[in-house]
Tab-separated table of C-alpha atoms in Angstrom:
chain	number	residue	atom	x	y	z
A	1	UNK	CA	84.830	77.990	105.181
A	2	UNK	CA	82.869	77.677	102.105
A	3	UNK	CA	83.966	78.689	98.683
A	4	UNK	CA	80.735	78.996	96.630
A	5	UNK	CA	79.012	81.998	95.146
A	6	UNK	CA	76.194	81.241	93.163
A	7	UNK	CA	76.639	77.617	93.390
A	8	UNK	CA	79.998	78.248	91.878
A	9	UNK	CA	83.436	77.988	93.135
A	10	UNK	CA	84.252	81.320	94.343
A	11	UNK	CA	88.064	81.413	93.111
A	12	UNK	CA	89.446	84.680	94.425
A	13	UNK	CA	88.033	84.047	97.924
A	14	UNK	CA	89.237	80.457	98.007
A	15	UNK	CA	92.625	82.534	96.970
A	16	UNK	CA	92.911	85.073	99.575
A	17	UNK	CA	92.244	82.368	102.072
A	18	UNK	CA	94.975	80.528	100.756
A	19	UNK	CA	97.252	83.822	100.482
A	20	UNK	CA	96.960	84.410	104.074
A	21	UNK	CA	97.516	81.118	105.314
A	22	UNK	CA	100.790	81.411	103.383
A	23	UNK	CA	101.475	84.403	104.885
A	24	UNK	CA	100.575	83.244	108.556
A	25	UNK	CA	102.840	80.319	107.839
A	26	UNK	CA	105.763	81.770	106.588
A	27	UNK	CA	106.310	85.481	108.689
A	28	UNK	CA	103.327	84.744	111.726
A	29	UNK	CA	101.375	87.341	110.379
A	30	UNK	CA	98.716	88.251	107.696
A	31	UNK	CA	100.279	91.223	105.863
A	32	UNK	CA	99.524	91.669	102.381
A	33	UNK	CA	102.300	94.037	101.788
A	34	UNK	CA	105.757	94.498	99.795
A	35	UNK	CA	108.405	94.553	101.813
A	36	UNK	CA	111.355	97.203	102.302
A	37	UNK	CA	114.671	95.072	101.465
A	38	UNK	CA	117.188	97.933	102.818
A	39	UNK	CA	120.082	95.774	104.368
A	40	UNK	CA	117.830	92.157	104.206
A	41	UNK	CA	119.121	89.328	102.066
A	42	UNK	CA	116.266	88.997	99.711
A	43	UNK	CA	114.551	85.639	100.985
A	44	UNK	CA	111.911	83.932	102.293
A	45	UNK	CA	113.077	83.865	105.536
A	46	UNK	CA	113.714	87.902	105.282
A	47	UNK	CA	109.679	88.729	104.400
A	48	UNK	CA	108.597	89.440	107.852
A	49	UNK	CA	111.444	91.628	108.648
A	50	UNK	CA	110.856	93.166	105.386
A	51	UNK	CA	107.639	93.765	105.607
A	52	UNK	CA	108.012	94.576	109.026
A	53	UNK	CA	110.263	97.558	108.316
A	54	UNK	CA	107.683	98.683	105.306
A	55	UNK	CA	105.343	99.599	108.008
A	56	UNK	CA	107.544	101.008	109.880
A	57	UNK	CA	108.570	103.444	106.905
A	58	UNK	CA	105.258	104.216	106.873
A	59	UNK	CA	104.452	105.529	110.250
A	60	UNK	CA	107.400	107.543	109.899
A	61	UNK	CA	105.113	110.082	107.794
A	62	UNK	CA	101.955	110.021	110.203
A	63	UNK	CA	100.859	113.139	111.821
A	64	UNK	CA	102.990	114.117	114.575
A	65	UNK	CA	99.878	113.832	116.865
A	66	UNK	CA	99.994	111.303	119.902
A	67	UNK	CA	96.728	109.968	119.215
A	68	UNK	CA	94.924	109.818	115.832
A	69	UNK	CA	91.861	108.896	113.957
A	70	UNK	CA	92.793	106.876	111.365
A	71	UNK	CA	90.820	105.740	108.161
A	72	UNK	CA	92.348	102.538	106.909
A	73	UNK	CA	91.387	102.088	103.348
A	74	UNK	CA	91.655	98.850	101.859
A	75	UNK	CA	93.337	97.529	105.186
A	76	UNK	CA	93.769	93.939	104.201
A	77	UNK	CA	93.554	91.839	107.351
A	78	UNK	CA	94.271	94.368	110.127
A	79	UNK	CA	97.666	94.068	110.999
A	80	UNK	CA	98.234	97.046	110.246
A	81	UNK	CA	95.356	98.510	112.079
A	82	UNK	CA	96.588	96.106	114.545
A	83	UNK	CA	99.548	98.088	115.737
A	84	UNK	CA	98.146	101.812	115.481
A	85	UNK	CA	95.543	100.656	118.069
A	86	UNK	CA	98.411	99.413	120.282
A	87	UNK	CA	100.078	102.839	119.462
A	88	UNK	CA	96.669	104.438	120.806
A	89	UNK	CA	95.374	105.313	117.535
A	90	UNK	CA	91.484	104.960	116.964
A	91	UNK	CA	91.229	103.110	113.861
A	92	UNK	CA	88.261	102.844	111.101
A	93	UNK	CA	88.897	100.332	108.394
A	94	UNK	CA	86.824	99.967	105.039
A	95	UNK	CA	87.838	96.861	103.515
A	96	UNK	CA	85.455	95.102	100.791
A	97	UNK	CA	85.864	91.267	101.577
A	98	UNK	CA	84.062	88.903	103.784
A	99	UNK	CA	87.138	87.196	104.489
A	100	UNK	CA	89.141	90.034	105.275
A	101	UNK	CA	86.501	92.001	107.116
A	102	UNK	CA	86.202	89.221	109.175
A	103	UNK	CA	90.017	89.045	109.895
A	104	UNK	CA	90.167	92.685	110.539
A	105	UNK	CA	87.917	92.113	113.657
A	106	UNK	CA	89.716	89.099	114.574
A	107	UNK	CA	93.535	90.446	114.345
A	108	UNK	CA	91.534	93.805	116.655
A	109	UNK	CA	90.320	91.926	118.806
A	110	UNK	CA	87.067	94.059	117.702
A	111	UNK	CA	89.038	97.053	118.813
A	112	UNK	CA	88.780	98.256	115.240
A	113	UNK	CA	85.733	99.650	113.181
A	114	UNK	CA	85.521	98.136	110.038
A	115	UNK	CA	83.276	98.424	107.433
A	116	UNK	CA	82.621	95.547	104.614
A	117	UNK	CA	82.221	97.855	101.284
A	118	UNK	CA	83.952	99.540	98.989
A	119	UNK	CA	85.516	103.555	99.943
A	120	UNK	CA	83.669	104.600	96.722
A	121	UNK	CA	80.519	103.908	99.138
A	122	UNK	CA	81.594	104.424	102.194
A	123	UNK	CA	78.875	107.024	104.573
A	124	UNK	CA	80.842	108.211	107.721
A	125	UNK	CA	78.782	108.775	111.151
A	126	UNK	CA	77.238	112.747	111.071
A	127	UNK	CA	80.160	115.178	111.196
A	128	UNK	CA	82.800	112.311	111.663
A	129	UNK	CA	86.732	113.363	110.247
A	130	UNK	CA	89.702	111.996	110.375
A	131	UNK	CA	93.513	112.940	111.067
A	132	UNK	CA	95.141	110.789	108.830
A	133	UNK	CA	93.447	108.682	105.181
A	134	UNK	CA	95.955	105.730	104.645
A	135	UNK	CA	95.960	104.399	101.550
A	136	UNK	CA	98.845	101.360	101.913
A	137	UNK	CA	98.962	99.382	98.202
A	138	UNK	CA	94.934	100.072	98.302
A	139	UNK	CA	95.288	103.094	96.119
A	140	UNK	CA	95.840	101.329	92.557
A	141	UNK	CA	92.206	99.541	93.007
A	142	UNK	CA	89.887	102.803	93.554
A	143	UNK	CA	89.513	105.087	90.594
A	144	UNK	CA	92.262	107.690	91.872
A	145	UNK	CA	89.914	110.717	91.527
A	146	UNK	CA	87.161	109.464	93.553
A	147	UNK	CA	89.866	108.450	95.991
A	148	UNK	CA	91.729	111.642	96.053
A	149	UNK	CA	88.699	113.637	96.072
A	150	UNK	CA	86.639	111.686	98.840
A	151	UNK	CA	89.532	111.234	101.087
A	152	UNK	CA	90.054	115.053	100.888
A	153	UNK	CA	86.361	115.261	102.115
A	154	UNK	CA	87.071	113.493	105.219
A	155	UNK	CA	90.189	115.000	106.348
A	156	UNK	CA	90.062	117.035	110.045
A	157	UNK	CA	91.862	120.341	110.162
A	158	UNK	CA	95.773	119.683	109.214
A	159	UNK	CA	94.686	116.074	108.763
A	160	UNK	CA	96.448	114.713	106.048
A	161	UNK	CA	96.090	111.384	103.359
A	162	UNK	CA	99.045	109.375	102.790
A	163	UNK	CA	99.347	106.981	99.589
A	164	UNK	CA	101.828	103.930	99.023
A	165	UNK	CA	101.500	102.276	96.417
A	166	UNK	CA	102.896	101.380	92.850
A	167	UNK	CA	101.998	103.929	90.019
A	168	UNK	CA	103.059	103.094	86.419
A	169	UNK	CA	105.998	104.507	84.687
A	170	UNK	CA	105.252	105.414	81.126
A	171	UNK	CA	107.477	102.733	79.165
A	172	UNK	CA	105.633	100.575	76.735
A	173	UNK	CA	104.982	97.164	77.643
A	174	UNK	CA	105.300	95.112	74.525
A	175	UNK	CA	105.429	91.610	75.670
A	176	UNK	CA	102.336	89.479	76.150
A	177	UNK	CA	103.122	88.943	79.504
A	178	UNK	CA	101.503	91.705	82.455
A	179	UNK	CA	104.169	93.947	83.583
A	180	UNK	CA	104.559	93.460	87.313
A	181	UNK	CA	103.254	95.792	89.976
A	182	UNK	CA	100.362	98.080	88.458
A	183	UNK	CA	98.269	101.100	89.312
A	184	UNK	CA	97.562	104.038	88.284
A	185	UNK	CA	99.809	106.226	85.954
A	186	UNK	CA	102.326	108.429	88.099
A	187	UNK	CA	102.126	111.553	85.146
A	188	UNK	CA	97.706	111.293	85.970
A	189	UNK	CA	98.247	110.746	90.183
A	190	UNK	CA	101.041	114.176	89.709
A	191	UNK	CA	98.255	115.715	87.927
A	192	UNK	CA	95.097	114.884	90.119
A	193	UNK	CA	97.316	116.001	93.025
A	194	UNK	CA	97.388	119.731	91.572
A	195	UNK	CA	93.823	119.648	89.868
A	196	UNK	CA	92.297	118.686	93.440
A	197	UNK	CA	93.794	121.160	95.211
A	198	UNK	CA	96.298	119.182	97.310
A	199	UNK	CA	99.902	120.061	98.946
A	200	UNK	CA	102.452	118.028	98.652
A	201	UNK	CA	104.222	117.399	102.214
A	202	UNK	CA	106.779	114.598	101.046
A	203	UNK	CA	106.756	111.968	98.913
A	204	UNK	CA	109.473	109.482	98.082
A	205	UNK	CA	110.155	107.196	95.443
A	206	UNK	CA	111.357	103.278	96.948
A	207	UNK	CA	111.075	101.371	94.088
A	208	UNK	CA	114.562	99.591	94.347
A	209	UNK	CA	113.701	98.939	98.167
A	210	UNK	CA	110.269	97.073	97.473
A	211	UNK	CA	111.541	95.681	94.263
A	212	UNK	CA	112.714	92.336	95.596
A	213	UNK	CA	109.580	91.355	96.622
A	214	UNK	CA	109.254	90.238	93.235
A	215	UNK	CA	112.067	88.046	93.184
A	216	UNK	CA	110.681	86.379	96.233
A	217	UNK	CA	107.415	85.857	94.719
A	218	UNK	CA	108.613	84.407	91.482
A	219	UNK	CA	111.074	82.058	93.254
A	220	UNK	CA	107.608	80.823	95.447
A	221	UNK	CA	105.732	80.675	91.770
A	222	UNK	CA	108.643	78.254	90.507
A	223	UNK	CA	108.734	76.279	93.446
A	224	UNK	CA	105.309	75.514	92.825
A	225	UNK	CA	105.819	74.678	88.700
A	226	UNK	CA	108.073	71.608	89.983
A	227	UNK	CA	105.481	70.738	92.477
A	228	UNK	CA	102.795	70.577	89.553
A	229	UNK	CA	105.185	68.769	87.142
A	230	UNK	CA	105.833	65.805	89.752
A	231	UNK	CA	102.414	65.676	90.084
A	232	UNK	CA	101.733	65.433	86.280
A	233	UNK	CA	104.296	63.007	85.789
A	234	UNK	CA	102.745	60.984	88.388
A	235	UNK	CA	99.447	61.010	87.403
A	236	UNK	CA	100.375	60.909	83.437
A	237	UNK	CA	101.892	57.546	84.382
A	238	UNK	CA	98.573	56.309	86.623
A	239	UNK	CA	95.753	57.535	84.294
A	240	UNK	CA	97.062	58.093	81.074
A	241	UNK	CA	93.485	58.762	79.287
A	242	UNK	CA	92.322	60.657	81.951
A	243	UNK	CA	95.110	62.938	82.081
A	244	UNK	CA	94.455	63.394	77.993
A	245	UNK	CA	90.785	64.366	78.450
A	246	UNK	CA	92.358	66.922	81.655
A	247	UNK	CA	93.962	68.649	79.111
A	248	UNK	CA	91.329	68.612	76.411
A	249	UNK	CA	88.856	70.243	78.881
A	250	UNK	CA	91.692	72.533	80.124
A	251	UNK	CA	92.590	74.131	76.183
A	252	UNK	CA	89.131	74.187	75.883
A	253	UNK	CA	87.612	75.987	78.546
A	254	UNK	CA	90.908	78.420	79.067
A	255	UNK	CA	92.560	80.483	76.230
A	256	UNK	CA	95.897	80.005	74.710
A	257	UNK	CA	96.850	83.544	75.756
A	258	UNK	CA	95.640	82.691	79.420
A	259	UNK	CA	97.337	79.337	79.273
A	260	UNK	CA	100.805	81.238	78.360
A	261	UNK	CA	100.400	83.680	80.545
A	262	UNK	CA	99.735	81.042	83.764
A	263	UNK	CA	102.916	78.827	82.120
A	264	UNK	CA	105.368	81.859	81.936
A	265	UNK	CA	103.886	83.205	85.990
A	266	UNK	CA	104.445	79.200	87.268
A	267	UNK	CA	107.742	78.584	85.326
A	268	UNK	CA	109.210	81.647	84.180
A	269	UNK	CA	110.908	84.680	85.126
A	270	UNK	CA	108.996	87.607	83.989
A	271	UNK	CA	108.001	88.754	87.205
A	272	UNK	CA	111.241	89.882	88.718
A	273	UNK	CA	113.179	93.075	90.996
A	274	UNK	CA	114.411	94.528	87.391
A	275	UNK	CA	111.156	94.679	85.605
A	276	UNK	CA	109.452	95.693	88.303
A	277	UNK	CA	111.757	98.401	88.418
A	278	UNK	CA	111.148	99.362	84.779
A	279	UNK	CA	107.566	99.469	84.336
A	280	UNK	CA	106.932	101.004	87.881
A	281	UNK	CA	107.429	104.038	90.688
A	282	UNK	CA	106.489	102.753	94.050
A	283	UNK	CA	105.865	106.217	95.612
A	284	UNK	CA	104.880	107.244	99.078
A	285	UNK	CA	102.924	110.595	98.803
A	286	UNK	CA	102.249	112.973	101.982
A	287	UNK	CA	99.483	115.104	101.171
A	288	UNK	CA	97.672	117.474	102.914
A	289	UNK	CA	94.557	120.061	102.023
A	290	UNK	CA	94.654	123.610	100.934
A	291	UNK	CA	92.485	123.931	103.221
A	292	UNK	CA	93.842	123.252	106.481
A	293	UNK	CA	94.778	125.437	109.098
């Protein structure tokens, strides 16, 4: 695998692959996803189970259809799309990565139909609809208008779009750290919902379920700050000057509010289940057309 773009490292391609070999190691799969914690110790060796009964929370609000065409959006590696095929679902996914294109296919064993781009320019086939748009944690990274409005366009009659993600609660962050989780506001997605035209089915708020997700992550983020300490101390000790010009390069080239930020993520504890909880709604939103039948 090469991680160049331009003749320059390619960063956030070198980190997905490294994400989902993480992932692989740790739960056997490649999903991208919180987790729902209902009734799991919150652990490391609990992620696959939680993430595991995430998804199935999520089919629980599918079309009650046996068989349906489904428009994956922002379908990581294709687990997901993974299962509705083996549930006899035709399955479409529009994911814009190389990497995870190419893993879509794989973990489909080309069963799927995935497209490398972004949904803002996605072109369905002449005439072609589907039953269900699945936004699952894709949401927060399309504009949510274009989103709402597009996926509306490509709903069959009664199909329906469902959304799960995190939307942002309106409580002022003032620290200089990011708040966890993200996404859109939850007063503008309310909003959009009515100005488009859209219906309501269900939607449900599981923001304490996903929440210690967080935890988990943080805990893997500190593990990783003692890793990078031994290593300094080692290497402080072996090549003292060199380690001095390191960090000369490193204050120069990266800013002190980028440096903090990295410091408090590696070896802090920002990025936990009760400010995730604070700052955020994780909501699961039903939605169906005026339109339909």
């Amino acid at each position: 695998m090469q991680f160049q773009k331009n003749n320059t490292l390619d960063t956030k391609a070198l980190g997905l692959e490294v994400s989902l070999a993480i992932a692989k190691f740790v739960t056997g799969k490649e999903n991208m996803h919180y987790g729902v914690w209902d009734n799991l110790d919150p652990c490391l060796e609990n992620l696959g189970k939680a993430q595991e009964q995430y998804t199935q929370l999520l089919f629980k609000y599918f079309p009650k259809k046996k068989k349906l065409k489904i428009l994956d959006i922002g379908g990581g590696a294709g687990e997901t799309a993974r299962k509705l095929i083996s549930l006899g679902h035709s399955v479409t996914v529009v994911v814009p990565s190389n990497i995870l294109s190419r893993r879509c296919l794989e973990n489909t064993g080309n069963k799927a139909e995935v497209h490398n781009i972004k949904f803002e320019d996605y072109k369905p086939k002449k005439n072609q609809t589907f039953d269900l748009c699945l936004f699952s944690e894709s949401f927060q990274y399309i504009p949510a208008k274009i989103a709402l409005e597009k996926a509306k366009g490509l709903l069959s009659k009664d199909g329906q779009i469902l959304v799960a993600d995190c939307f942002r609660s309106n409580l002022k962050n003032n620290s200089h750290n990011r708040r966890p989780g993200g996404g859109h506001p939850l007063s503008e997605m309310l909003k959009l919902i009515k100005d488009i035209n859209l219906n309501i089915v269900s939607k449900k708020e599981i923001t304490k379920s996903v929440a210690p997700s967080l935890d988990i992550e943080q805990r893997f983020y500190n593990v990783v700050g003692v890793g990078i300490d031994k290593l300094q101390q080692g290497l402080v000790t072996s090549y003292p000057w060199k380690m001095k010009l390191f960090n000369l390069v490193y204050k120069t080239i990266v800013s002190q509010k980028k440096r903090r930020r990295l410091h408090d993520r590696i070896y802090g504890n920002i990025r936990n289940s009760d400010n995730f909880i604070k700052f955020n709604h994780y909501m699961i939103f039903q939605l169906s057309s005026n339109k339909a039948g």
